[in-house]
PDB file of C-alpha atoms in Angstrom:
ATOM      1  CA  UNK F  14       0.166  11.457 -16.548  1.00 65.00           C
ATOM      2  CA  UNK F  15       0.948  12.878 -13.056  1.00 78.00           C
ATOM      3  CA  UNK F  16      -1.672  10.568 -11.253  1.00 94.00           C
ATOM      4  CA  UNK F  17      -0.836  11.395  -7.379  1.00 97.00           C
ATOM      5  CA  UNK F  18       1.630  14.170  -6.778  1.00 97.00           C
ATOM      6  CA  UNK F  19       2.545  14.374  -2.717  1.00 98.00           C
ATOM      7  CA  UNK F  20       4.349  17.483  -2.254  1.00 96.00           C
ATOM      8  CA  UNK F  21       7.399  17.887   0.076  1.00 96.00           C
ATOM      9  CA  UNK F  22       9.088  14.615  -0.990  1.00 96.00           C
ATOM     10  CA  UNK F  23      11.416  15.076   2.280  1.00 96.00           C
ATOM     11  CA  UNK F  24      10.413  17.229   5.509  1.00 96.00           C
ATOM     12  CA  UNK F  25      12.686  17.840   8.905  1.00 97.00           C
ATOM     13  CA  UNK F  26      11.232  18.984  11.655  1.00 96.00           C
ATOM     14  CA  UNK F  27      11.638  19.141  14.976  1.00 97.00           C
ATOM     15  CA  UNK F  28       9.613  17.839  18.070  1.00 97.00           C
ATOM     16  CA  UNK F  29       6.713  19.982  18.430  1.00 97.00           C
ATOM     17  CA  UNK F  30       6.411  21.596  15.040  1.00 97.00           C
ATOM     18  CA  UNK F  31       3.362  21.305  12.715  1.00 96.00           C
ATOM     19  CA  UNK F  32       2.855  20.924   8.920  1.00 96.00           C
ATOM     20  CA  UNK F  33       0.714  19.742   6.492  1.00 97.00           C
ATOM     21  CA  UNK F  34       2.088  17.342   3.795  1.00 98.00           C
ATOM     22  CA  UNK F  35      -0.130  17.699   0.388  1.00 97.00           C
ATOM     23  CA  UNK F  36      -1.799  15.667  -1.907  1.00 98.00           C
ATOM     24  CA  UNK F  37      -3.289  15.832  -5.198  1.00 98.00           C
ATOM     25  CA  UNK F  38      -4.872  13.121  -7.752  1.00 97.00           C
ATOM     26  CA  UNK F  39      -5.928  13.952 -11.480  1.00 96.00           C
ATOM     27  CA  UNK F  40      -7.637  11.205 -11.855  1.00 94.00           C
ATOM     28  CA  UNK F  41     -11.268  12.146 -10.396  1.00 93.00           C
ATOM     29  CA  UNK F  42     -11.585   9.277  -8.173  1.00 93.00           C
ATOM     30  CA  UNK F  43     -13.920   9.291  -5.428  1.00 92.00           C
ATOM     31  CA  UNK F  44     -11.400   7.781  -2.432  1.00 93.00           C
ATOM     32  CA  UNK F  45      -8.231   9.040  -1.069  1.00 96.00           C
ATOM     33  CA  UNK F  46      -5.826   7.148   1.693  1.00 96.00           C
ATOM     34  CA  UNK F  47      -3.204   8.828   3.960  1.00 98.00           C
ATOM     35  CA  UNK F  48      -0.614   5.512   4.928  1.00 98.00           C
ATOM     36  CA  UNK F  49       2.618   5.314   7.317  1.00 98.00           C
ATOM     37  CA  UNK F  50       5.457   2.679   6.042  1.00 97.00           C
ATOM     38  CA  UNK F  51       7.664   1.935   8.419  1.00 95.00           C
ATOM     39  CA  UNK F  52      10.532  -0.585   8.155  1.00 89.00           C
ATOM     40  CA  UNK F  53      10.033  -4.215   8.654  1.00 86.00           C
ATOM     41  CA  UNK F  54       5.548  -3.187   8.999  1.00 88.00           C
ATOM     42  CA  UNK F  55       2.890  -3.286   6.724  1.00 89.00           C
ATOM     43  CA  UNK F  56       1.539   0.098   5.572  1.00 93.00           C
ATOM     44  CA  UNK F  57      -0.972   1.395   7.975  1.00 95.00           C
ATOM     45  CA  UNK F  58      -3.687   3.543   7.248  1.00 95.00           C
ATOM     46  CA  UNK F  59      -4.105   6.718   8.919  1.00 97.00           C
ATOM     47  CA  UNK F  60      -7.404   8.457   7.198  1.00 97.00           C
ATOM     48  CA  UNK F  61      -9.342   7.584   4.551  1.00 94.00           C
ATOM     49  CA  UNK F  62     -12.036   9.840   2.623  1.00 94.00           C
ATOM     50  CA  UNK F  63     -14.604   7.175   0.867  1.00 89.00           C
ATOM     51  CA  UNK F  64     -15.794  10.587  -1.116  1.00 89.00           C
ATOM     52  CA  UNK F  65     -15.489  14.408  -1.071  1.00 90.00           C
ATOM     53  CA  UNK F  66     -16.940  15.809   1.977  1.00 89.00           C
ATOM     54  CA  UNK F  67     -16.118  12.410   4.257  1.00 92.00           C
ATOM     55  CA  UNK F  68     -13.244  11.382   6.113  1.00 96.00           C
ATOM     56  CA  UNK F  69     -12.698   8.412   8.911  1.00 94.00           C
ATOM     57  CA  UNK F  70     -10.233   7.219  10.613  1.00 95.00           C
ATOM     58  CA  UNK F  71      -8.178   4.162  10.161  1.00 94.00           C
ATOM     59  CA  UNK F  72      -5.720   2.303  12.329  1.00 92.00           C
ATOM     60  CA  UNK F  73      -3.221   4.783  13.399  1.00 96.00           C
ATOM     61  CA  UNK F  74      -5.246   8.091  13.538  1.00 97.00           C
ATOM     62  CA  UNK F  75      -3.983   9.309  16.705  1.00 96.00           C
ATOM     63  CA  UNK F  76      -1.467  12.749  16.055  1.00 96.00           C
ATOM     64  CA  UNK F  77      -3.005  13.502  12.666  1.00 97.00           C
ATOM     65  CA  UNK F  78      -5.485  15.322  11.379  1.00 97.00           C
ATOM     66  CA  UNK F  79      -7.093  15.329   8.042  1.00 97.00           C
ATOM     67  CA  UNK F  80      -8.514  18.027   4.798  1.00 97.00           C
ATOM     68  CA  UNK F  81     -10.598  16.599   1.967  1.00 96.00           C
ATOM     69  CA  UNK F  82     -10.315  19.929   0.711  1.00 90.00           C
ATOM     70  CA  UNK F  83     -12.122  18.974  -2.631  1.00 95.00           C
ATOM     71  CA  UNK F  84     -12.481  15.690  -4.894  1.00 95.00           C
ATOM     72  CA  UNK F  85      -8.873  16.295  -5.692  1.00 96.00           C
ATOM     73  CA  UNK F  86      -7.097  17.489  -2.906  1.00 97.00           C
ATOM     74  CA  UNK F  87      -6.534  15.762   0.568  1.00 98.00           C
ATOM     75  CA  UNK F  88      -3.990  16.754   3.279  1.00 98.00           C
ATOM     76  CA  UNK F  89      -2.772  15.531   6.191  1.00 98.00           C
ATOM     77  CA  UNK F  90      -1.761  17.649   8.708  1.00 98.00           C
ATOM     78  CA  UNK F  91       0.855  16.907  11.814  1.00 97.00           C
ATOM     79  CA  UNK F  92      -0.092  19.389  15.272  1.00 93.00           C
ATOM     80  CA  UNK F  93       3.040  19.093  17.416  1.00 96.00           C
ATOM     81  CA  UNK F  94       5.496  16.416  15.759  1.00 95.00           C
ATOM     82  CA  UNK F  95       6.694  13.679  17.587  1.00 97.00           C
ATOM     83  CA  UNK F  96       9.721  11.542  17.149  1.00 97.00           C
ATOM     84  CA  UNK F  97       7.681   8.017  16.228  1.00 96.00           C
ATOM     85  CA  UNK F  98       6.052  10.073  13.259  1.00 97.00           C
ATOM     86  CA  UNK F  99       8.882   9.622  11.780  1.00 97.00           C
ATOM     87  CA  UNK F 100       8.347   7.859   8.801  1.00 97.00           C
ATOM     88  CA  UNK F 101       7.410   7.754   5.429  1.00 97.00           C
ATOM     89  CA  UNK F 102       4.198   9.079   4.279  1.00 98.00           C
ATOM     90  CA  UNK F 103       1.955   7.914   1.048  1.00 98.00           C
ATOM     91  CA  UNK F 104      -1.069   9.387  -0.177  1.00 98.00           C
ATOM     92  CA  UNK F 105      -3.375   7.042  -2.619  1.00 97.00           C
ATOM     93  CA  UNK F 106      -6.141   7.202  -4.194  1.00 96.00           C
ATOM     94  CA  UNK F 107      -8.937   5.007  -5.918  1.00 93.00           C
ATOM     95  CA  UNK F 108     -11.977   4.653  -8.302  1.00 89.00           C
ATOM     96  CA  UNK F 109     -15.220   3.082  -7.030  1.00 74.00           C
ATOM     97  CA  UNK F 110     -16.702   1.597 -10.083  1.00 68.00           C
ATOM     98  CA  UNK F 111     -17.957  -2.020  -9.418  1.00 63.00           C
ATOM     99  CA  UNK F 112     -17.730  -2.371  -5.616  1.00 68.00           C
ATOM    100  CA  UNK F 113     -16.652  -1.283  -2.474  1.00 75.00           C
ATOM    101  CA  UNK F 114     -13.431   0.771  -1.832  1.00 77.00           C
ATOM    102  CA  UNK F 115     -11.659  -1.912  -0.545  1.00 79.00           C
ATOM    103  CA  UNK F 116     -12.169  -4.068  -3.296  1.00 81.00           C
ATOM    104  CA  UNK F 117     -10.069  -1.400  -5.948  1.00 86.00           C
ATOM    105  CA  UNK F 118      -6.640  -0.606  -6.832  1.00 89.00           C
ATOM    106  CA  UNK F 119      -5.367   1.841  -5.257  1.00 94.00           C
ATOM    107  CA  UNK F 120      -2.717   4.466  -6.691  1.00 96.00           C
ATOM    108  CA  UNK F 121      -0.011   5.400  -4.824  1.00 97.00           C
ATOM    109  CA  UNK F 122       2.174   8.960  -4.421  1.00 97.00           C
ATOM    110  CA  UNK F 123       6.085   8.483  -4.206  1.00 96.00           C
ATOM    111  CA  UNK F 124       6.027   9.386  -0.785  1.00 97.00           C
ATOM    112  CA  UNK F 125       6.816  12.164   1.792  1.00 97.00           C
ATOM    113  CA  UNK F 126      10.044  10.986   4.155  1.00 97.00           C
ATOM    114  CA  UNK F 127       9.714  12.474   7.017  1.00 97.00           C
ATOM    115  CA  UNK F 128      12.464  12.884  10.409  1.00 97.00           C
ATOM    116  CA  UNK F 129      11.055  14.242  13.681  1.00 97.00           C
ATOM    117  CA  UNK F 130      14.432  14.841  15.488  1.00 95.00           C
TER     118      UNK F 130
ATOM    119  CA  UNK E  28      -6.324 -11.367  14.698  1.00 81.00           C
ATOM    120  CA  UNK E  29      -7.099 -10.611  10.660  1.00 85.00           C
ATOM    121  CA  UNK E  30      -3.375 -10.758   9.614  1.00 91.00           C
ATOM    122  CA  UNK E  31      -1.309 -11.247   6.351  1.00 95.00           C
ATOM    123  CA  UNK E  32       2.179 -12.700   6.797  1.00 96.00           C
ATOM    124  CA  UNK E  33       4.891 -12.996   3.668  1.00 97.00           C
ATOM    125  CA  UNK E  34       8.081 -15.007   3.398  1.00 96.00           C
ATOM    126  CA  UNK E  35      10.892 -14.677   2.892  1.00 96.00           C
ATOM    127  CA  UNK E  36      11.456 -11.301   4.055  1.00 96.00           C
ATOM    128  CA  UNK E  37      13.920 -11.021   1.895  1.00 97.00           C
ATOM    129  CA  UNK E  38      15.403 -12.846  -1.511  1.00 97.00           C
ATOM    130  CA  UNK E  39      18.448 -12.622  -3.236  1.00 98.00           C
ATOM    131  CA  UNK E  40      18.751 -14.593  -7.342  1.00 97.00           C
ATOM    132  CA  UNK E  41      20.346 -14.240 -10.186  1.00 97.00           C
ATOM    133  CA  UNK E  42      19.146 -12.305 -13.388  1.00 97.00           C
ATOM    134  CA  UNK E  43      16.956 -14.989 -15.542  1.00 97.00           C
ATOM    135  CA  UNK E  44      16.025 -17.057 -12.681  1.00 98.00           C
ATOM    136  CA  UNK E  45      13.120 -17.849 -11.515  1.00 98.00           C
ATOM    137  CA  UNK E  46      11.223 -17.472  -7.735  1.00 97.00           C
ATOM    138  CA  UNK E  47       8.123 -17.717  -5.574  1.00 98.00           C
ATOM    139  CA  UNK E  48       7.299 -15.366  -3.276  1.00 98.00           C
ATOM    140  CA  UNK E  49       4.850 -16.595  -0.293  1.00 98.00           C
ATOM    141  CA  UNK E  50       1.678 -14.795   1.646  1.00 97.00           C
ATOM    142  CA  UNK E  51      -0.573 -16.786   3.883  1.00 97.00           C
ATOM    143  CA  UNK E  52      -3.364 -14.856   5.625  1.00 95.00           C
ATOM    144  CA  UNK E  53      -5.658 -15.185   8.332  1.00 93.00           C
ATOM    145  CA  UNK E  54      -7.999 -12.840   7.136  1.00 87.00           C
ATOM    146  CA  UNK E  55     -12.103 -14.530   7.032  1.00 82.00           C
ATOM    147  CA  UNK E  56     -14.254 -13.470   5.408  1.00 84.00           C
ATOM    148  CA  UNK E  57     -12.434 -12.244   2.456  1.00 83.00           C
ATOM    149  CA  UNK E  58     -13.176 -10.495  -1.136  1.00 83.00           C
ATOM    150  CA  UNK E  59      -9.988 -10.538  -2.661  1.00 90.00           C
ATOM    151  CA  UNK E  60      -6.136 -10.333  -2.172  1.00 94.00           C
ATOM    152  CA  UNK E  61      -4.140  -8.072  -4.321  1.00 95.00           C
ATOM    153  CA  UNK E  62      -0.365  -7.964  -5.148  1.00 97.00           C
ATOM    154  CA  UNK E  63       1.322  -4.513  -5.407  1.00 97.00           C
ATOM    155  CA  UNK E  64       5.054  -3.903  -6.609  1.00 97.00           C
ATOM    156  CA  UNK E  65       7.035  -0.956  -4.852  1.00 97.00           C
ATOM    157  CA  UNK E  66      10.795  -0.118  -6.471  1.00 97.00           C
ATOM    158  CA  UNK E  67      12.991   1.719  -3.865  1.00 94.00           C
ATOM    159  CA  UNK E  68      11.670   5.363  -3.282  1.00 93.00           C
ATOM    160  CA  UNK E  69       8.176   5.143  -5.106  1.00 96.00           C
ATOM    161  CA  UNK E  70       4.954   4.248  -3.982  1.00 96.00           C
ATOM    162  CA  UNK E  71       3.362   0.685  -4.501  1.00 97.00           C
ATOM    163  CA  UNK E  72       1.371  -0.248  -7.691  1.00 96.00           C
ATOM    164  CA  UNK E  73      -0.871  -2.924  -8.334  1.00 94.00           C
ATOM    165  CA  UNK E  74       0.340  -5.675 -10.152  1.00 94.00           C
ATOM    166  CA  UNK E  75      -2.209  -8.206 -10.071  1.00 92.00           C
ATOM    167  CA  UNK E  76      -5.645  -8.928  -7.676  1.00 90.00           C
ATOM    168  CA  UNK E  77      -7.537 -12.758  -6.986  1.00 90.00           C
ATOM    169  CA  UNK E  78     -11.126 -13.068  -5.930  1.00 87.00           C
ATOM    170  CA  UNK E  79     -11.725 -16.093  -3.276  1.00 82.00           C
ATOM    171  CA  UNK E  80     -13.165 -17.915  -6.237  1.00 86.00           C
ATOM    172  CA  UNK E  81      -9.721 -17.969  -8.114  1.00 89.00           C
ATOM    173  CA  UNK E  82      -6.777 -19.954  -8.400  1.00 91.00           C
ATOM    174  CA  UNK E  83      -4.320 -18.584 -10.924  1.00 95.00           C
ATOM    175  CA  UNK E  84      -3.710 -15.601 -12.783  1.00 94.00           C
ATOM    176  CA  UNK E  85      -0.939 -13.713 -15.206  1.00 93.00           C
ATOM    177  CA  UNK E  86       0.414 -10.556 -15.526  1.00 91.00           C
ATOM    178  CA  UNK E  87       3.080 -11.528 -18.337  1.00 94.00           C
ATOM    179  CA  UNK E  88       5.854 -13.277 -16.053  1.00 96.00           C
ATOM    180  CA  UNK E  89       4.295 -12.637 -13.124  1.00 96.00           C
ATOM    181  CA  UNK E  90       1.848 -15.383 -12.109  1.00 96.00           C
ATOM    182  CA  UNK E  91      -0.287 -15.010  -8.633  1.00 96.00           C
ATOM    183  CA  UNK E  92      -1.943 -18.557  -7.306  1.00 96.00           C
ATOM    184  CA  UNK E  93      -4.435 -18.764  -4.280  1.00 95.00           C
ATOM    185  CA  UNK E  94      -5.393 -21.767  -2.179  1.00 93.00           C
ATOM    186  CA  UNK E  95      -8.577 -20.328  -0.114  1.00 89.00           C
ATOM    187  CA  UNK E  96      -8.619 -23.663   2.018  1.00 90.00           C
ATOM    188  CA  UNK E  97      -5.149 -23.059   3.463  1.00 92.00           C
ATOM    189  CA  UNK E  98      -4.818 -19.168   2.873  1.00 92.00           C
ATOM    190  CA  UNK E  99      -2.401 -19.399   0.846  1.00 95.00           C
ATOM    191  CA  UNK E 100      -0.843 -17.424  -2.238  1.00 96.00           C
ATOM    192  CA  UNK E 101       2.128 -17.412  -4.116  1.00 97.00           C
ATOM    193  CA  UNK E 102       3.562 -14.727  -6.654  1.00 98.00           C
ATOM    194  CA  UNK E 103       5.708 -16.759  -8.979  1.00 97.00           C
ATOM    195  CA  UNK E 104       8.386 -14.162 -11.256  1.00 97.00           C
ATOM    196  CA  UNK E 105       9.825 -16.150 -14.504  1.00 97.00           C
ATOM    197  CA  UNK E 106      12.976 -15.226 -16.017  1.00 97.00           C
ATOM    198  CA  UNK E 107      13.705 -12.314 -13.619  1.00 97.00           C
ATOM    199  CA  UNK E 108      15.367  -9.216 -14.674  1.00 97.00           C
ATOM    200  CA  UNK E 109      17.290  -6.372 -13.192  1.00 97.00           C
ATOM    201  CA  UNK E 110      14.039  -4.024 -13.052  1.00 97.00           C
ATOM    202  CA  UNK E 111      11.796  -7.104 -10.711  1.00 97.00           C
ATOM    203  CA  UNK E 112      14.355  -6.101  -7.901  1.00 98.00           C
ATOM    204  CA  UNK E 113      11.532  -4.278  -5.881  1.00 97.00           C
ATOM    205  CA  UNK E 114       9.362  -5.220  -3.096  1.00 97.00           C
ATOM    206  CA  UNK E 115       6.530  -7.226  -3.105  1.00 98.00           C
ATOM    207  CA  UNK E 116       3.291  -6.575  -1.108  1.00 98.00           C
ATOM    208  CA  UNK E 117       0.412  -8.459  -0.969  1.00 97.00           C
ATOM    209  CA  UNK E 118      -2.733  -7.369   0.548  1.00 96.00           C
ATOM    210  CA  UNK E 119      -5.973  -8.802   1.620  1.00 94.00           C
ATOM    211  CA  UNK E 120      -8.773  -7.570   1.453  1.00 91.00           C
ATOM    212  CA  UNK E 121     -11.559  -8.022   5.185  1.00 87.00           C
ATOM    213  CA  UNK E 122     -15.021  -7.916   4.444  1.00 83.00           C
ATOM    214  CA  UNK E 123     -16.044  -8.141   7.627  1.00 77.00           C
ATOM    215  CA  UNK E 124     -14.579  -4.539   8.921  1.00 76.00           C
ATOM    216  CA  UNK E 125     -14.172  -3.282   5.502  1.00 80.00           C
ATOM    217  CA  UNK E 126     -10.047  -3.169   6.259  1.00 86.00           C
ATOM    218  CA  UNK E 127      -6.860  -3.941   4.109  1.00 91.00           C
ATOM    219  CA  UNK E 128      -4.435  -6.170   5.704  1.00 93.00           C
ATOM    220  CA  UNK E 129      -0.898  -5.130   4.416  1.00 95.00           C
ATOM    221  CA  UNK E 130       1.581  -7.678   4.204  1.00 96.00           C
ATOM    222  CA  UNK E 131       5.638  -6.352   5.266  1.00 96.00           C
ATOM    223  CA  UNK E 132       6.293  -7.372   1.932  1.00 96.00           C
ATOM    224  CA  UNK E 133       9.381  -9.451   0.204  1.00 97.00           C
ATOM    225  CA  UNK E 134      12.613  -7.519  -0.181  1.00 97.00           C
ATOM    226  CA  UNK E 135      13.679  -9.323  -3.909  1.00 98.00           C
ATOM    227  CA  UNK E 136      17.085  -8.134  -5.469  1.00 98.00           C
ATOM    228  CA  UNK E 137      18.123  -9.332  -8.619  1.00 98.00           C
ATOM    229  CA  UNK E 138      22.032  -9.674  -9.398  1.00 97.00           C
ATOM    230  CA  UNK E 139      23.156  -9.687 -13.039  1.00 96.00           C
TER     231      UNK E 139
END
């Protein structure tokens, strides 16, 4: 049961550099999330995709870009890394049987930690 | 301001003892506020969710109350062991802009 794989679990870069970090869910739900944790803050969303072929934007967009690539793949991609991306990064995902997105579980990666030096 | 506030930020008990863990919200309208567990280096999971219309509900020795009229809730953890040292998140839920408020969550160690 992999559920939602986010692949590098830890990234380095330095100011300026791009990458994309990956995600992946096996367990055909319609929504995916990209969130920020950082310490002592709620997790913040950065992009949602209510279904395949839709993203939006959440509360911290700004510096990020987004792929729903298909119904099982969504990426989030960094253009020129700056230090306050630093942070750690969790994909999610959820069903939408009975109700809004909002109103579902969502299920969570382990995480991409990422340092913007 | 639609915010979700918890206390304390973080708890310290001994293995087999008991503890409440606190959210109060500001969020209004709301459909329904959700706890989520997260152990050190995974992501969160969902441990237990409470329409407006509900007051109490288990998930074995967890047990999640909500007072609507005050926005309140309470996660309550009974006999604790090593493996409920985690934090605790809880999440509500905005109808009116269709956005999840995240809580900073409760830091909770358990010592044996």
């Amino acid at each position: 049961n992999a559920g939602v794989t986010q692949t590098p679990k830890f990234q380095v870069l330095k100011t300026g550099q791009s990458m994309t970090l990956q995600c992946a869910q096996d367990m055909n739900h319609n929504s995916m999330y990209w969130y920020r944790q950082d310490p002592g803050m709620g997790l913040r969303l950065i992009y949602y995709s209510a279904s395949e072929g839709t993203t939006d934007k959440g509360e911290v967009p700004n510096g990020y870009n987004v792929s729903r690539l298909n119904k099982r793949e969504f990426s989030l991609r960094l253009e020129s890394a700056a230090p306050s991306q630093t942070s750690v990064y969790f994909c999610a995902s959820s069903g939408t049987t009975g109700g809004n997105w909002i109103d579902q579980p969502q299920h969570f990666g382990d995480g991409t930690r990422l340092s913007i030096l | 301001k639609n915010q979700v506030e918890q206390s304390p930020q973080s708890l310290i008990i001994l293995e087999g003892k008991n503890c409440t863990l606190q959210c109060n919200y500001t969020v209004s309208p709301f459909s329904n506020l959700r706890w989520y567990k997260q152990d050190t280096g995974r992501g969160p999971v969902s441990l237990t969710i409470m329409t407006f219309s509900e007051n109490t509900k288990s998930n074995g020795r967890y047990t999640a109350t909500l007072d609507a009229d005050t926005k309140q809730s309470s996660l309550h953890i009974t006999a604790s062991q090593l493996s409920d040292s985690a934090s605790y998140i809880c999440v509500v839920s905005a109808i009116s802009n269709y956005q999840l408020i995240w809580g900073a969550g409760t830091k909770l160690i358990i010592k044996p």
